[in-house]
Coordinates of C-alpha atoms in Angstrom, one line a residue:
X1 CA 0.0 0.0 0.0
X2 CA 1.3 3.5 -0.9
X3 CA 1.2 6.1 1.9
X4 CA 1.6 9.8 1.7
X5 CA 5.2 10.9 2.5
X6 CA 5.8 10.5 6.2
X7 CA 2.3 9.2 7.0
X8 CA 1.7 5.9 8.8
X9 CA 5.0 4.4 7.8
X10 CA 7.7 2.6 9.8
X11 CA 6.5 1.2 13.1
X12 CA 2.8 1.7 12.1
X13 CA 3.0 -1.2 9.6
X14 CA 4.2 -3.8 12.1
X15 CA 2.1 -2.5 14.9
X16 CA -1.1 -2.6 13.0
X17 CA -0.3 -6.2 12.0
X18 CA 0.3 -7.2 15.6
X19 CA -3.0 -5.6 16.7
X20 CA -5.0 -7.1 13.8
X21 CA -3.6 -10.6 14.4
X22 CA -4.4 -10.3 18.1
X23 CA -7.9 -9.1 17.5
X24 CA -8.8 -12.0 15.3
X25 CA -7.1 -14.5 17.6
X26 CA -9.5 -13.3 20.3
X27 CA -12.7 -13.1 18.3
X28 CA -14.7 -16.1 16.9
X29 CA -15.9 -15.9 13.3
X30 CA -19.5 -15.5 14.6
X31 CA -18.4 -12.2 16.2
X32 CA -17.5 -10.5 12.9
X33 CA -19.1 -12.4 10.0
X34 CA -21.5 -10.1 8.2
X35 CA -21.3 -7.4 10.8
X36 CA -21.3 -3.6 10.5
X37 CA -18.1 -2.0 11.7
X38 CA -17.2 1.6 12.6
X39 CA -13.5 2.4 12.5
X40 CA -12.7 5.5 14.6
X41 CA -9.7 7.7 13.7
X42 CA -9.1 5.5 10.7
X43 CA -5.9 7.1 9.3
X44 CA -5.6 5.1 6.1
X45 CA -8.1 2.4 7.2
X46 CA -5.7 -0.6 7.7
X47 CA -7.8 -1.9 10.6
X48 CA -11.0 -1.4 8.7
X49 CA -9.7 -3.2 5.7
X50 CA -8.9 -6.2 7.8
X51 CA -12.5 -6.5 8.9
X52 CA -13.8 -5.8 5.3
X53 CA -11.6 -8.8 4.2
X54 CA -13.6 -10.9 6.7
X55 CA -16.9 -9.9 5.1
X56 CA -17.9 -6.9 7.2
X57 CA -19.4 -3.7 6.0
X58 CA -17.0 -1.0 7.3
X59 CA -17.5 2.8 7.8
X60 CA -14.2 4.5 8.5
X61 CA -14.1 8.0 9.9
X62 CA -11.3 10.5 10.6
X63 CA -11.0 14.1 11.6
X64 CA -8.6 15.0 8.8
X65 CA -10.0 15.4 5.3
X66 CA -6.7 14.5 3.7
X67 CA -6.9 11.1 5.3
X68 CA -10.4 10.5 4.1
X69 CA -9.6 11.7 0.6
X70 CA -6.6 9.3 0.5
X71 CA -8.7 6.4 1.8
X72 CA -11.3 6.9 -0.9
X73 CA -8.5 6.8 -3.5
X74 CA -6.7 3.7 -2.0
X75 CA -9.9 1.7 -1.3
X76 CA -12.1 2.8 -4.2
X77 CA -12.4 -0.8 -5.4
X78 CA -13.7 -2.1 -2.0
X79 CA -17.4 -2.4 -2.2
X80 CA -18.8 -2.2 1.3
X81 CA -16.2 0.3 2.7
X82 CA -17.3 3.9 3.1
X83 CA -15.5 7.0 4.5
X84 CA -16.5 10.2 6.3
X85 CA -14.8 13.1 7.9
X86 CA -15.8 13.3 11.5
X87 CA -14.2 15.5 14.2
X88 CA -14.5 13.5 17.4
X89 CA -13.9 16.6 19.5
X90 CA -17.3 17.9 18.4
X91 CA -20.7 16.3 18.9
X92 CA -20.8 13.0 17.0
X93 CA -23.9 11.8 15.2
X94 CA -23.4 8.4 13.6
X95 CA -25.5 5.3 13.0
X96 CA -25.3 2.3 15.3
X97 CA -22.8 -0.4 14.4
X98 CA -22.2 -4.0 15.6
X99 CA -18.5 -3.4 16.2
X100 CA -16.6 -0.2 17.0
X101 CA -12.9 -0.1 16.4
X102 CA -11.5 2.6 18.8
X103 CA -7.7 2.0 18.6
X104 CA -5.0 4.6 19.2
X105 CA -7.5 7.5 19.3
X106 CA -8.7 8.1 22.9
X107 CA -5.6 9.7 24.2
X108 CA -5.6 12.2 21.4
X109 CA -8.9 13.6 22.6
X110 CA -9.4 16.3 25.2
X111 CA -12.5 14.7 26.6
X112 CA -12.3 10.9 27.0
X113 CA -15.6 10.8 29.0
X114 CA -17.4 12.2 26.0
X115 CA -15.9 9.8 23.6
X116 CA -16.7 6.6 25.6
X117 CA -20.2 7.9 26.2
X118 CA -20.8 8.5 22.5
X119 CA -19.3 5.2 21.6
X120 CA -21.6 3.4 24.1
X121 CA -24.6 4.9 22.2
X122 CA -23.2 3.8 18.8
X123 CA -21.9 0.4 19.7
X124 CA -24.5 -2.4 19.5
X125 CA -22.2 -5.3 20.5
X126 CA -18.4 -5.2 20.7
X127 CA -16.0 -2.3 21.1
X128 CA -12.3 -2.9 20.7
X129 CA -10.5 -0.1 22.6
X130 CA -6.8 0.6 22.8
X131 CA -5.0 3.7 24.1
X132 CA -1.9 5.2 25.7
X133 CA -2.4 5.6 29.4
X134 CA -0.7 7.2 32.4
X135 CA 1.2 5.3 35.1
X136 CA -1.6 5.2 37.7
X137 CA -4.2 2.8 39.0
X138 CA -6.4 5.7 40.3
X139 CA -9.8 5.5 38.6
X140 CA -10.1 9.3 38.9
X141 CA -6.7 10.2 37.4
X142 CA -6.5 11.7 33.9
X143 CA -3.7 14.0 32.7
X144 CA -4.3 16.7 30.1
X145 CA -1.4 16.9 27.6
X146 CA -0.5 19.5 25.0
X147 CA 0.2 17.8 21.6
X148 CA 1.5 19.2 18.4
X149 CA -1.1 19.1 15.6
X150 CA 0.7 16.5 13.5
X151 CA -1.1 14.2 11.1
X152 CA -1.5 11.5 13.9
X153 CA -2.0 13.8 16.9
X154 CA -4.9 15.8 18.5
X155 CA -6.9 18.0 16.2
X156 CA -7.1 20.8 18.8
X157 CA -3.6 20.3 20.2
X158 CA -4.9 18.9 23.6
X159 CA -4.9 15.2 24.4
X160 CA -5.4 13.1 27.5
X161 CA -3.6 10.4 29.3
X162 CA -6.1 8.6 31.6
X163 CA -5.2 5.8 33.9
X164 CA -6.4 2.4 32.7
X165 CA -8.6 2.3 35.7
X166 CA -10.1 5.6 34.7
X167 CA -11.0 4.1 31.3
X168 CA -12.4 1.0 32.9
X169 CA -14.6 3.1 35.3
X170 CA -16.0 4.9 32.2
X171 CA -16.6 1.6 30.4
X172 CA -18.6 0.2 33.4
X173 CA -20.6 3.4 33.8
X174 CA -21.5 3.3 30.1
X175 CA -22.8 -0.3 30.0
X176 CA -19.8 -2.4 29.0
X177 CA -18.3 -5.5 30.3
X178 CA -14.6 -5.8 29.3
X179 CA -11.4 -7.8 29.4
X180 CA -8.1 -6.0 29.6
X181 CA -5.1 -7.6 27.8
X182 CA -1.7 -6.6 29.1
X183 CA 0.0 -9.2 26.9
X184 CA 3.6 -9.1 25.6
X185 CA 2.2 -10.5 22.4
X186 CA 0.8 -7.0 21.7
X187 CA 4.2 -5.3 22.1
X188 CA 5.6 -3.8 18.9
X189 CA 8.5 -1.4 18.5
X190 CA 8.0 1.5 20.9
X191 CA 4.5 0.3 22.0
X192 CA 4.3 -1.8 25.2
X193 CA 1.3 -3.4 26.9
X194 CA 2.9 -5.6 29.6
X195 CA 4.5 -2.8 31.6
X196 CA 4.0 -2.7 35.4
X197 CA 2.1 0.2 37.1
X198 CA 4.3 2.1 39.6
X199 CA 1.9 5.0 40.3
X200 CA 4.3 7.7 39.3
X201 CA 1.3 9.8 38.1
X202 CA 3.2 10.4 34.9
X203 CA 3.0 9.2 31.3
X204 CA 5.6 7.9 28.9
X205 CA 5.2 7.5 25.2
X206 CA 4.4 3.8 24.3
X207 CA 2.7 2.7 27.6
X208 CA -0.5 1.3 26.4
X209 CA -3.5 -0.9 27.3
X210 CA -5.9 -2.9 25.2
X211 CA -9.5 -4.0 25.9
X212 CA -12.2 -6.0 24.2
X213 CA -15.5 -4.7 25.5
X214 CA -19.1 -6.1 25.1
X215 CA -22.4 -4.5 25.8
X216 CA -24.0 -5.7 29.0

């Protein structure tokens, strides 16, 4: 696949493969066969394509119009894949989907509570959630971080680093059961999932957590 210069190259390729392989090792065919899928913050829609190849109808959204335009060019031959520019920092109005892919996006948003609440209204069955988190097990702890407005960063320049426990509190409050995977098999390049919490109340690039969530 050809990417725009500097966009979603290098570690992204291997990292996406690791995450895709892990997802399909955890899901049974009945979980994704003939399902509708919403891919949040799609970039160039690698994750969405993996579900499309399994027979799903996929709607991929991203806040940056240049990404959506590139997706439409790259995937114009994929009947059943659609694309839309959606700024997740504003109010989101989308249809309901069987599966929501919410990977690598939450920590680039200034309001994680809003995002999980909106996804709970959109998701009919399964949400796959992955994000960078802070080093804390406090369910009320969430750092606000200034980010540069690069192609894979916050739209507004403000992101969040919630604790994993903060995320799990929100999931429970919004009607999800979930399993967290801190497996070394998810590790790739700078991204690590099996690190140990030491409660430094800080964040470090690459400290991540991964969940498969199901509507109660």
